[in-house]
Coordinates of C-alpha atoms in Angstrom, one line a residue:
M212 CA -94.1 -114.1 152.8
K213 CA -91.9 -111.3 151.3
K214 CA -89.6 -109.9 153.9
P215 CA -90.6 -106.3 154.8
S216 CA -88.3 -103.6 153.5
A217 CA -86.1 -101.6 155.9
R218 CA -88.2 -98.6 155.2
W219 CA -91.4 -100.2 156.5
L220 CA -89.6 -101.8 159.4
V221 CA -88.6 -98.2 160.5
L222 CA -92.1 -97.0 160.0
A223 CA -93.6 -99.8 162.0
F224 CA -91.2 -99.2 164.7
M225 CA -92.4 -95.6 164.9
M226 CA -95.9 -96.8 165.4
T227 CA -95.1 -99.4 168.1
A228 CA -92.8 -96.9 169.9
S229 CA -95.7 -94.5 170.1
L230 CA -97.6 -97.1 172.0
G231 CA -95.0 -97.4 174.6
Q232 CA -93.4 -100.6 173.4
A233 CA -89.7 -101.4 173.4
A234 CA -87.5 -98.8 171.7
D235 CA -84.7 -100.9 170.3
N236 CA -86.1 -103.8 168.5
P237 CA -89.0 -103.1 166.1
T238 CA -90.5 -106.4 165.0
N239 CA -93.9 -106.0 163.3
A240 CA -94.0 -104.3 160.0
M241 CA -97.1 -102.4 159.1
P242 CA -98.7 -102.7 155.7
K243 CA -97.7 -100.1 153.2
D244 CA -101.1 -98.6 152.9
W245 CA -101.6 -97.8 156.6
S246 CA -103.0 -94.2 157.1
A247 CA -102.2 -91.6 159.6
I248 CA -102.8 -87.9 160.4
W249 CA -99.7 -85.9 161.3
V250 CA -100.1 -82.6 163.2
N251 CA -98.0 -80.1 165.2
Q252 CA -98.4 -81.7 168.6
A253 CA -97.4 -78.6 170.5
G254 CA -100.4 -76.9 168.9
Y255 CA -101.3 -74.1 166.5
M256 CA -101.5 -70.4 167.3
S257 CA -105.1 -69.1 166.8
H258 CA -104.3 -66.5 164.1
W259 CA -101.4 -68.4 162.4
P260 CA -101.7 -70.7 159.4
K261 CA -102.4 -74.3 160.4
R262 CA -101.3 -77.2 158.2
A263 CA -101.5 -81.0 158.9
L264 CA -100.9 -84.0 156.6
V265 CA -102.8 -87.2 155.9
K266 CA -100.7 -90.2 155.0
N267 CA -102.2 -92.5 152.4
P268 CA -105.7 -90.9 152.0
L269 CA -108.3 -93.1 150.6
S270 CA -109.7 -92.0 147.3
E271 CA -113.2 -91.5 148.9
W272 CA -111.8 -89.1 151.5
Q273 CA -112.8 -85.6 150.7
T274 CA -113.0 -83.9 154.0
V275 CA -111.5 -84.1 157.5
D276 CA -113.4 -83.5 160.7
L277 CA -112.2 -81.4 163.6
I278 CA -113.3 -82.9 166.9
N279 CA -113.4 -81.1 170.2
V280 CA -111.6 -83.6 172.6
D281 CA -113.4 -82.2 175.7
T282 CA -116.9 -82.8 174.3
N283 CA -116.1 -85.4 171.6
E284 CA -118.2 -83.2 169.2
K285 CA -117.4 -82.4 165.6
V286 CA -116.9 -78.6 165.4
A287 CA -115.6 -78.0 161.8
E288 CA -114.9 -79.8 158.6
F289 CA -112.0 -79.1 156.2
P290 CA -111.3 -80.1 152.6
L291 CA -108.5 -82.5 151.9
A292 CA -106.0 -81.3 149.3
T293 CA -105.0 -83.3 146.2
P294 CA -102.5 -86.0 147.4
E295 CA -98.8 -85.8 146.4
M296 CA -95.7 -88.0 146.8
D297 CA -93.0 -86.7 149.1
M298 CA -89.7 -86.7 147.2
H299 CA -87.8 -88.0 150.3
S300 CA -90.0 -90.4 152.1
N301 CA -92.1 -91.7 149.2
D302 CA -95.1 -91.2 151.4
R303 CA -98.3 -90.3 149.6
V304 CA -99.8 -87.4 151.6
A305 CA -102.5 -84.9 151.4
A306 CA -102.5 -81.5 153.2
I307 CA -105.2 -80.1 155.5
E308 CA -105.2 -76.3 155.7
F309 CA -107.3 -74.8 158.5
E310 CA -106.1 -71.3 159.2
Q311 CA -109.7 -70.0 159.3
F312 CA -110.5 -71.9 162.5
Q313 CA -109.3 -69.9 165.4
Q314 CA -111.4 -71.0 168.4
Q315 CA -109.2 -71.9 171.3
G316 CA -109.5 -75.5 172.6
T317 CA -108.1 -79.0 172.6
Y318 CA -108.8 -80.9 169.4
R319 CA -108.0 -83.8 167.1
L320 CA -108.4 -84.3 163.4
Q321 CA -110.3 -87.4 162.3
I322 CA -111.3 -89.3 159.1
G323 CA -113.4 -92.4 159.8
D324 CA -111.4 -94.4 162.3
V325 CA -108.1 -92.5 161.6
K326 CA -107.3 -90.0 164.3
S327 CA -104.6 -87.4 164.7
P328 CA -102.6 -86.8 168.0
V329 CA -104.4 -84.4 170.2
F330 CA -103.3 -80.7 169.9
R331 CA -104.3 -77.3 171.1
I332 CA -105.3 -74.1 169.3
G333 CA -104.8 -70.9 171.3
V334 CA -102.7 -67.9 171.8
R335 CA -100.1 -69.4 174.2
V336 CA -99.6 -72.9 172.8
F337 CA -95.9 -72.6 172.6
D338 CA -95.3 -71.5 176.2
E339 CA -94.8 -74.9 177.5
L340 CA -92.4 -75.7 174.7
S341 CA -90.4 -72.6 175.3
F342 CA -90.3 -73.2 179.0
K343 CA -89.0 -76.7 178.7
L344 CA -86.5 -75.9 176.0
L345 CA -85.0 -73.1 178.1
R346 CA -85.2 -74.8 181.4
S347 CA -83.2 -77.8 180.0
Y348 CA -80.0 -75.7 180.3
F349 CA -80.5 -75.5 184.1
L350 CA -80.7 -79.4 184.1
Q351 CA -77.4 -79.6 182.1
R352 CA -75.4 -77.5 184.5
C353 CA -72.0 -78.7 185.2
G354 CA -70.0 -78.4 188.3
V355 CA -73.1 -78.3 190.6
A356 CA -75.2 -80.5 192.8
L357 CA -78.6 -80.8 191.2
K358 CA -81.8 -81.2 193.2
D359 CA -84.7 -80.2 191.1
N360 CA -88.2 -80.5 192.7
L361 CA -90.0 -79.7 189.5
S362 CA -88.5 -82.6 187.4
G363 CA -87.3 -84.8 190.3
L364 CA -83.8 -84.9 188.9
E365 CA -81.0 -84.9 191.2
H366 CA -77.3 -85.7 191.4
G367 CA -74.3 -84.9 193.5
L368 CA -71.6 -82.3 193.0
D369 CA -70.0 -83.1 189.6
H370 CA -66.8 -82.4 187.7
H371 CA -65.8 -79.8 190.3
D372 CA -62.0 -80.2 189.6
D373 CA -62.2 -79.1 185.8
G374 CA -59.6 -79.1 184.3
V375 CA -56.0 -79.7 183.4
L376 CA -54.1 -78.5 180.3
L377 CA -53.5 -81.7 178.3
H378 CA -50.8 -80.4 175.9
S379 CA -48.2 -77.6 176.5
D380 CA -48.6 -74.5 174.2
D381 CA -46.6 -71.4 173.6
L382 CA -47.7 -69.9 176.9
N383 CA -48.6 -72.7 179.3
P384 CA -47.1 -76.0 180.3
Q385 CA -48.7 -79.5 180.0
G386 CA -50.5 -80.4 183.2
L387 CA -51.3 -76.8 184.2
P388 CA -54.5 -76.6 186.4
I389 CA -57.1 -74.4 184.7
L390 CA -60.0 -73.6 186.9
S391 CA -62.8 -74.2 184.4
T392 CA -65.8 -75.5 186.4
G393 CA -69.3 -74.6 185.4
G394 CA -70.9 -74.2 182.1
W395 CA -73.2 -76.9 180.6
H396 CA -72.8 -80.4 179.6
D397 CA -73.0 -80.2 175.9
A398 CA -75.2 -83.1 175.1
G399 CA -75.8 -86.6 176.3
D400 CA -72.3 -86.9 177.5
F401 CA -70.4 -84.6 180.0
G402 CA -68.1 -82.7 177.6
K403 CA -68.0 -78.9 177.4
Y404 CA -67.3 -77.2 174.1
V405 CA -66.7 -73.6 173.2
T406 CA -68.1 -74.0 169.7
T407 CA -71.5 -75.1 170.7
T408 CA -71.7 -73.0 173.8
T409 CA -71.0 -69.9 171.8
V410 CA -73.5 -70.6 169.0
A411 CA -76.2 -71.6 171.6
I412 CA -75.8 -68.5 173.6
G413 CA -75.9 -66.4 170.4
E414 CA -79.3 -67.7 169.4
I415 CA -80.6 -67.5 173.0
L416 CA -79.6 -63.9 173.3
D417 CA -81.0 -63.2 169.9
A418 CA -84.4 -64.5 171.0
Y419 CA -84.2 -62.3 174.2
S420 CA -83.2 -59.2 172.2
R421 CA -86.2 -59.6 170.0
S422 CA -88.7 -59.7 172.9
P423 CA -87.2 -59.1 176.4
Q424 CA -90.6 -59.0 177.9
S425 CA -91.2 -62.7 176.9
Y426 CA -88.4 -63.8 179.3
P427 CA -89.1 -62.4 182.7
D428 CA -87.7 -63.1 186.1
K429 CA -89.2 -66.1 187.9
Q430 CA -90.2 -67.7 184.6
L431 CA -87.9 -70.8 184.6
R432 CA -88.0 -71.7 188.4
I433 CA -84.3 -71.9 188.7
P434 CA -82.2 -71.0 191.8
E435 CA -81.7 -67.5 190.6
S436 CA -85.4 -66.8 190.1
G437 CA -86.4 -63.7 192.0
N438 CA -83.2 -61.7 191.6
Q439 CA -84.9 -59.0 189.5
Q440 CA -83.2 -60.2 186.3
S441 CA -84.6 -62.3 183.5
D442 CA -84.2 -66.0 184.2
L443 CA -83.0 -66.4 180.6
L444 CA -80.1 -64.0 181.2
D445 CA -79.3 -65.8 184.5
E446 CA -78.9 -69.1 182.6
V447 CA -76.9 -67.5 179.8
Q448 CA -74.5 -66.2 182.4
V449 CA -73.8 -69.8 183.4
G450 CA -72.4 -70.4 179.9
L451 CA -70.7 -67.1 179.7
R452 CA -68.9 -67.4 183.0
W453 CA -67.5 -70.8 181.7
L454 CA -66.4 -69.4 178.4
L455 CA -64.4 -66.7 180.2
T456 CA -62.4 -69.5 182.0
M457 CA -61.4 -70.9 178.6
Q458 CA -59.6 -67.8 177.5
R459 CA -55.9 -67.7 177.6
S460 CA -54.1 -64.6 179.0
D461 CA -53.2 -63.4 175.4
G462 CA -56.8 -63.7 174.2
A463 CA -56.8 -67.1 172.5
V464 CA -59.4 -69.5 173.5
Y465 CA -59.2 -73.2 174.2
R466 CA -61.4 -75.6 172.3
K467 CA -63.0 -77.9 174.8
L468 CA -62.9 -79.6 178.2
S469 CA -63.7 -83.3 178.6
G470 CA -62.2 -86.6 179.7
D471 CA -60.1 -88.7 177.4
R472 CA -62.7 -91.5 177.2
W473 CA -66.4 -91.5 176.8
P474 CA -68.1 -91.8 180.2
P475 CA -70.0 -95.0 181.1
V476 CA -73.7 -94.8 181.9
V477 CA -73.5 -93.1 185.2
V478 CA -74.9 -90.0 186.8
P479 CA -72.6 -87.0 186.3
D480 CA -71.0 -87.1 189.8
A481 CA -70.0 -90.7 189.3
D482 CA -67.8 -89.7 186.3
K483 CA -64.4 -89.6 188.2
Q484 CA -62.0 -89.5 185.3
A485 CA -59.5 -86.7 184.9
R486 CA -60.8 -83.9 182.7
Y487 CA -58.6 -82.0 180.3
V488 CA -58.5 -78.7 178.6
Y489 CA -57.7 -79.0 174.8
G490 CA -55.7 -76.7 172.6
I491 CA -56.4 -73.2 171.4
S492 CA -58.3 -72.6 168.2
S493 CA -58.9 -69.6 166.0
P494 CA -62.4 -70.6 165.0
E495 CA -63.4 -70.9 168.7
T496 CA -61.6 -67.8 169.5
A497 CA -63.6 -65.9 166.8
K498 CA -66.9 -67.3 168.0
F499 CA -66.0 -66.4 171.6
A500 CA -65.3 -62.8 170.4
A501 CA -68.7 -62.7 168.7
V502 CA -70.8 -64.0 171.6
M503 CA -69.0 -61.8 174.1
A504 CA -69.6 -58.7 172.1
Q505 CA -73.2 -59.7 171.7
A506 CA -73.5 -60.3 175.4
A507 CA -71.9 -57.0 176.1
R508 CA -74.7 -55.3 174.0
V509 CA -77.4 -57.1 175.8
F510 CA -76.1 -56.8 179.5
R511 CA -75.0 -53.2 179.3
R512 CA -78.7 -52.3 179.7
T513 CA -79.0 -54.3 183.0
S514 CA -75.5 -55.0 184.2
P515 CA -72.9 -52.4 183.0
E516 CA -70.0 -54.0 184.9
L517 CA -70.7 -57.4 183.4
A518 CA -71.0 -55.9 180.0
Q519 CA -67.6 -54.2 180.3
N520 CA -66.0 -57.6 181.2
Y521 CA -67.6 -59.2 178.2
E522 CA -66.5 -56.4 176.0
Q523 CA -62.9 -56.6 177.2
A524 CA -62.8 -60.3 176.6
A525 CA -64.2 -59.8 173.1
R526 CA -61.5 -57.2 172.3
Q527 CA -58.7 -59.3 173.5
A528 CA -59.8 -62.3 171.5
W529 CA -60.1 -60.1 168.4
Q530 CA -56.6 -58.8 169.0
W531 CA -55.2 -62.3 169.1
L532 CA -57.0 -63.2 165.9
A533 CA -55.0 -60.5 164.2
T534 CA -51.8 -62.5 164.9
V535 CA -53.2 -65.5 163.0
K536 CA -52.5 -65.1 159.3
E537 CA -53.3 -68.7 158.2
Q538 CA -56.9 -69.7 157.1
Q539 CA -57.1 -71.0 160.6
T540 CA -55.0 -72.4 163.4
V541 CA -56.1 -75.2 165.7
D542 CA -53.8 -76.8 168.3
W543 CA -55.0 -80.4 167.7
Y544 CA -53.3 -83.8 168.4
E545 CA -54.2 -87.3 167.0
K546 CA -55.8 -88.6 170.2
D547 CA -57.6 -85.4 171.3
D548 CA -61.0 -86.9 170.4
T549 CA -61.0 -90.3 172.1
G550 CA -63.6 -89.1 174.7
S551 CA -65.2 -86.1 173.1
G552 CA -66.5 -84.7 169.9
K553 CA -64.0 -83.3 167.4
Y554 CA -65.9 -80.3 166.1
L555 CA -63.4 -79.9 163.2
Y556 CA -63.4 -80.9 159.6
S557 CA -63.7 -84.7 159.6
D558 CA -65.3 -87.6 157.8
T559 CA -68.5 -86.7 159.5
D560 CA -68.3 -82.9 159.1
T561 CA -67.1 -82.1 155.6
E562 CA -68.4 -78.5 155.1
L563 CA -65.7 -76.3 153.6
A564 CA -66.3 -73.6 156.2
L565 CA -64.6 -76.0 158.6
L566 CA -61.3 -75.3 156.8
T567 CA -61.2 -71.7 157.6
D568 CA -62.1 -69.2 160.4
R569 CA -63.3 -66.4 158.1
D570 CA -67.0 -67.2 158.8
D571 CA -66.3 -67.0 162.5
R572 CA -64.5 -63.8 162.2
V573 CA -67.4 -62.3 160.1
W574 CA -69.7 -63.0 163.1
A575 CA -67.1 -61.5 165.5
A576 CA -66.5 -58.4 163.4
A577 CA -70.3 -57.8 163.0
E578 CA -71.0 -58.0 166.8
L579 CA -67.9 -55.9 167.6
W580 CA -69.0 -53.2 165.1
L581 CA -72.5 -53.1 166.6
L582 CA -71.1 -52.9 170.1
T583 CA -68.4 -50.3 169.4
H584 CA -68.9 -48.6 166.0
E585 CA -65.0 -48.6 165.6
Q586 CA -63.9 -48.3 162.1
E587 CA -61.6 -51.4 162.3
Y588 CA -64.6 -53.8 162.4
L589 CA -66.5 -52.1 159.7
D590 CA -63.4 -52.1 157.4
Y591 CA -63.0 -55.8 158.0
L592 CA -66.6 -56.4 157.0
Q593 CA -66.4 -54.4 153.9
S594 CA -63.2 -56.2 152.7
E595 CA -64.3 -59.7 153.5
N596 CA -65.9 -61.6 150.6
Y597 CA -66.7 -64.5 152.9
L598 CA -69.4 -62.3 154.3
T599 CA -71.7 -63.0 151.5
E600 CA -70.1 -65.5 149.1
H601 CA -70.2 -68.5 151.5
L602 CA -73.3 -67.7 153.6
S603 CA -75.0 -70.6 155.0
I604 CA -77.5 -71.4 157.8
Y605 CA -76.4 -70.4 161.3
E606 CA -74.7 -73.3 163.1
W607 CA -71.3 -74.0 164.7
K608 CA -69.9 -75.0 161.2
N609 CA -70.6 -71.5 159.8
P610 CA -72.1 -68.9 162.2
A611 CA -71.7 -65.8 160.0
L612 CA -75.4 -65.6 159.2
L613 CA -76.3 -64.4 162.7
G614 CA -73.9 -61.5 162.5
V615 CA -75.3 -60.5 159.0
I616 CA -78.9 -60.6 160.2
H617 CA -78.0 -58.5 163.2
L618 CA -76.2 -56.0 160.9
L619 CA -79.4 -55.8 158.8
Q620 CA -81.9 -55.6 161.6
D621 CA -80.1 -53.3 164.1
K622 CA -81.5 -49.8 163.5
K623 CA -78.2 -48.4 164.8
A624 CA -76.0 -50.4 162.5
N625 CA -75.3 -47.3 160.3
L626 CA -73.9 -49.4 157.4
P627 CA -72.8 -47.9 154.0
A628 CA -75.7 -48.4 151.5
S629 CA -73.6 -50.6 149.4
L630 CA -72.7 -53.0 152.2
Q631 CA -76.3 -53.1 153.4
K632 CA -77.5 -53.9 149.8
R633 CA -74.9 -56.6 149.5
L634 CA -75.9 -58.2 152.7
R635 CA -79.6 -58.0 152.0
N636 CA -79.2 -59.6 148.6
A637 CA -77.1 -62.4 150.1
V638 CA -79.6 -63.3 152.7
I639 CA -82.6 -63.2 150.2
D640 CA -80.7 -65.3 147.7
L641 CA -79.8 -67.9 150.4
A642 CA -83.5 -67.8 151.7
N643 CA -84.8 -68.3 148.1
E644 CA -82.8 -71.6 147.8
S645 CA -84.4 -72.6 151.2
L646 CA -87.9 -71.6 150.1
H647 CA -87.4 -73.6 146.9
R648 CA -86.4 -76.8 148.8
S649 CA -89.4 -76.3 151.1
Q650 CA -91.8 -76.0 148.1
E651 CA -90.4 -79.3 146.6
S652 CA -91.2 -81.2 149.8
A653 CA -94.6 -82.4 150.7
F654 CA -93.6 -81.8 154.4
K655 CA -92.5 -78.3 153.3
L656 CA -89.1 -79.2 154.8
A657 CA -86.3 -76.8 153.7
N658 CA -83.4 -79.0 154.9
H659 CA -82.7 -81.7 152.5
R660 CA -79.4 -82.9 154.0
F661 CA -80.2 -85.7 156.2
I662 CA -77.0 -85.8 158.3
W663 CA -76.0 -85.4 162.0
G664 CA -78.3 -82.8 163.6
S665 CA -80.8 -82.5 160.7
N666 CA -83.6 -81.4 163.0
K667 CA -81.4 -78.6 164.1
M668 CA -80.7 -77.7 160.6
A669 CA -84.5 -77.5 159.8
A670 CA -84.8 -75.1 162.7
A671 CA -81.9 -73.0 161.4
E672 CA -83.5 -72.9 157.9
G673 CA -86.7 -71.6 159.5
Q674 CA -84.7 -68.8 161.1
L675 CA -83.2 -67.9 157.8
L676 CA -86.7 -67.8 156.1
V677 CA -88.1 -65.6 158.8
A678 CA -85.2 -63.2 158.3
A679 CA -86.1 -63.1 154.5
Y680 CA -89.7 -62.3 155.5
Q681 CA -88.6 -59.5 157.7
L682 CA -86.5 -58.0 154.9
T683 CA -89.1 -58.3 152.2
G684 CA -92.6 -58.7 153.7
E685 CA -93.3 -61.6 151.5
D686 CA -95.5 -64.0 153.5
E687 CA -94.3 -67.2 151.7
Y688 CA -91.1 -67.0 153.6
W689 CA -92.9 -66.8 157.0
Q690 CA -95.2 -69.7 156.2
A691 CA -92.2 -71.8 155.0
A692 CA -90.5 -71.0 158.3
L693 CA -93.5 -72.1 160.2
S694 CA -93.5 -75.4 158.3
Q695 CA -90.0 -76.2 159.8
L696 CA -91.6 -75.9 163.3
N697 CA -94.4 -78.2 162.2
F698 CA -92.0 -80.7 161.0
I699 CA -90.0 -80.9 164.2
L700 CA -93.1 -81.1 166.4
G701 CA -94.9 -83.9 164.5
V702 CA -95.6 -83.3 160.8
N703 CA -92.9 -85.7 159.7
P704 CA -92.7 -89.3 158.4
Q705 CA -92.2 -90.7 161.9
G706 CA -95.3 -88.8 163.2
L707 CA -93.2 -88.0 166.3
S708 CA -92.6 -84.8 168.2
F709 CA -88.8 -84.7 168.3
V710 CA -88.8 -82.8 171.6
T711 CA -89.1 -84.8 174.9
G712 CA -92.0 -83.9 177.0
I713 CA -94.0 -82.2 174.2
G714 CA -96.9 -84.0 172.4
E715 CA -97.8 -87.7 172.1
P716 CA -96.4 -89.7 170.4
R717 CA -93.1 -88.1 171.2
V718 CA -89.4 -89.2 171.3
R719 CA -88.9 -91.1 174.6
H720 CA -85.4 -92.8 174.4
V721 CA -83.0 -90.0 174.1
A722 CA -79.3 -90.9 173.9
H723 CA -78.5 -89.1 177.2
I724 CA -76.0 -90.6 179.7
F725 CA -77.7 -89.1 182.8
A726 CA -81.2 -89.9 181.7
R727 CA -80.2 -93.5 181.0
A728 CA -78.4 -94.0 184.3
I729 CA -81.5 -92.9 186.2
H730 CA -84.1 -94.4 183.8
Q731 CA -86.0 -91.2 183.7
D732 CA -87.1 -88.9 180.9
I733 CA -85.8 -85.3 180.8
D734 CA -88.2 -82.9 179.3
G735 CA -87.4 -80.3 176.7
L736 CA -84.7 -82.0 174.7
L737 CA -84.7 -81.7 170.9
V738 CA -83.0 -84.8 169.3
G739 CA -80.9 -84.7 166.2
G740 CA -83.2 -86.4 163.8
A741 CA -82.7 -88.5 160.5
N742 CA -79.2 -89.1 159.5
D743 CA -78.4 -91.1 156.4
L744 CA -75.0 -92.2 157.6
A745 CA -76.3 -93.4 161.0
Q746 CA -72.8 -93.7 162.5
D747 CA -74.1 -95.3 165.7
G748 CA -74.8 -98.6 164.0
I749 CA -78.3 -98.8 165.5
A750 CA -80.4 -96.4 163.3
P751 CA -81.0 -97.7 159.7
K752 CA -78.5 -96.3 157.2
G753 CA -79.2 -95.1 153.7
L754 CA -82.8 -94.2 154.1
G755 CA -82.5 -90.4 154.1
I756 CA -85.4 -88.8 156.0
L757 CA -86.3 -92.4 157.3
S758 CA -82.9 -93.1 158.8
Y759 CA -84.0 -92.5 162.3
I760 CA -85.0 -94.6 165.3
D761 CA -86.0 -93.7 168.9
S762 CA -83.3 -95.6 170.7
E763 CA -81.1 -94.5 173.5
K764 CA -78.2 -96.2 171.8
A765 CA -78.7 -94.3 168.5
Y766 CA -76.6 -91.3 169.4
S767 CA -76.2 -90.1 165.8
V768 CA -79.9 -89.6 165.4
N769 CA -81.3 -89.5 169.0
E770 CA -78.9 -87.5 171.1
Y771 CA -79.7 -84.0 172.3
A772 CA -77.4 -81.0 172.3
I773 CA -77.4 -77.5 173.6
D774 CA -77.1 -76.0 170.1
Y775 CA -80.1 -78.1 169.0
N776 CA -82.3 -76.7 171.5
S777 CA -81.0 -73.1 170.9
A778 CA -81.9 -73.5 167.2
L779 CA -85.5 -74.3 168.1
I780 CA -85.6 -71.5 170.7
G781 CA -84.3 -69.1 168.1
L782 CA -86.9 -70.3 165.5
L783 CA -89.7 -69.7 168.1
G784 CA -88.4 -66.3 168.9
T785 CA -88.1 -65.2 165.3
L786 CA -91.5 -66.6 164.3
Q787 CA -93.3 -64.9 167.2
Q788 CA -91.6 -61.5 166.5
A789 CA -92.4 -61.6 162.9
A790 CA -96.1 -62.8 163.5
N791 CA -96.6 -59.7 165.7
N792 CA -95.9 -57.6 162.5
R793 CA -97.9 -59.7 160.0

């Protein structure tokens, strides 16, 4: 018998994993002509477009039945679109469009014996998703003892001695204790990074600013609930407090805090290694300035004293940046990354934006202008070509887009008409590229780079597309953005929801040290997704969108990170705000 190809071994694994079988050793290949129905497993909003896909539809299939799960009765029938081949997975798929059906309930799609996962239609179908995504930050808190009755998770007081300066610099000696407890564990390990903390907070605050009423007090059931402040803002303060500890007295900001070796599979409080603060960085300092200015704008309405502290920190960071005349400066040593992520230009991360801090400064200048309306920041924006010529999706590698969007959407931005036009054209041009990629894909996927964090990138593409919709009113952008959400939540070649605790079948074997140590799932974690390079040696390499496996050892495809979750939180927030105005 012909040996099954790697592609079909991966697909077979996805089927067996969904039945709760072992995650690391797929063995039984499925035939190439197996059929499936892929849906958004979190559900569909009643009045939003609804799209699902049928894999390998038979020629005689013309319609799809909608079954009410509670009664097991057929309630509607929808036509099946003409099949097409997906350019990335080589799957032959046919779309089901059923926007016209708006009755709330719990359903599945069915053709003969082929059934979709169960999903809901309603007006609050994403409440559970939003809750779990946001609450995950509480479960990632560092420097605390965790005892959470809701999830059952608990550990003792961890990393309460953070940290010690690893290398001397021009202000501080090697070995200087720097009190930097708190914050969040960045991902599946226990490191804390300024770059991901800043971009995550930026997206979360953006979501809050769009709809403050959607994030009330007592929403997340965290220790601060009941203090008359939004739980989201309470959680964001955990990250902001830690960021402030990473700022040097002259305004510069240190890069990260971690051990010098990767932790073993233990609960956080059992990680007893020394933890170090690593050198200053102009990209991190600029991101810090940006998010502190953004936080000052948000908190001045509820906590003026806090807002003043954030503004002062942002100004001090910007002043230090004025002393850096190079493309960027990073105080980095050869062995700085033996126990933590590099978050710099590398063999893994090759984007040219990582060779400069100009994109980071653009975000900072935008937020500082919106906060202060001081001419210095507007002058910088008007003179900086990087503002529009190198725009990309918002992520830690290039965060400029969030600042640009804020400049365009803030009614008090008071930009010169020429600058506003330049920014608007740049966003729309970038979104048109994203829209074109979405239209080429049978999954309507706008991200065609299957690298580390590809699911996060899909969410970021979605946010870009929503921004274009809000600038133009052209509905095709909004619908393409919605397709990115569909992909992440089940309309993908794996047929998985990539968020733990949402849908079925869903990802179950996250590369997360704490979860592995206690043999327990943690809800609300978005995993990285397909990665063609599969650097972990577990996931299959060279298969593009199919280079994925649901394994706790496959950290390059199946790890969670705080900036992955924030990207999906941001996409949900922008979609819902835009939908209210459709």
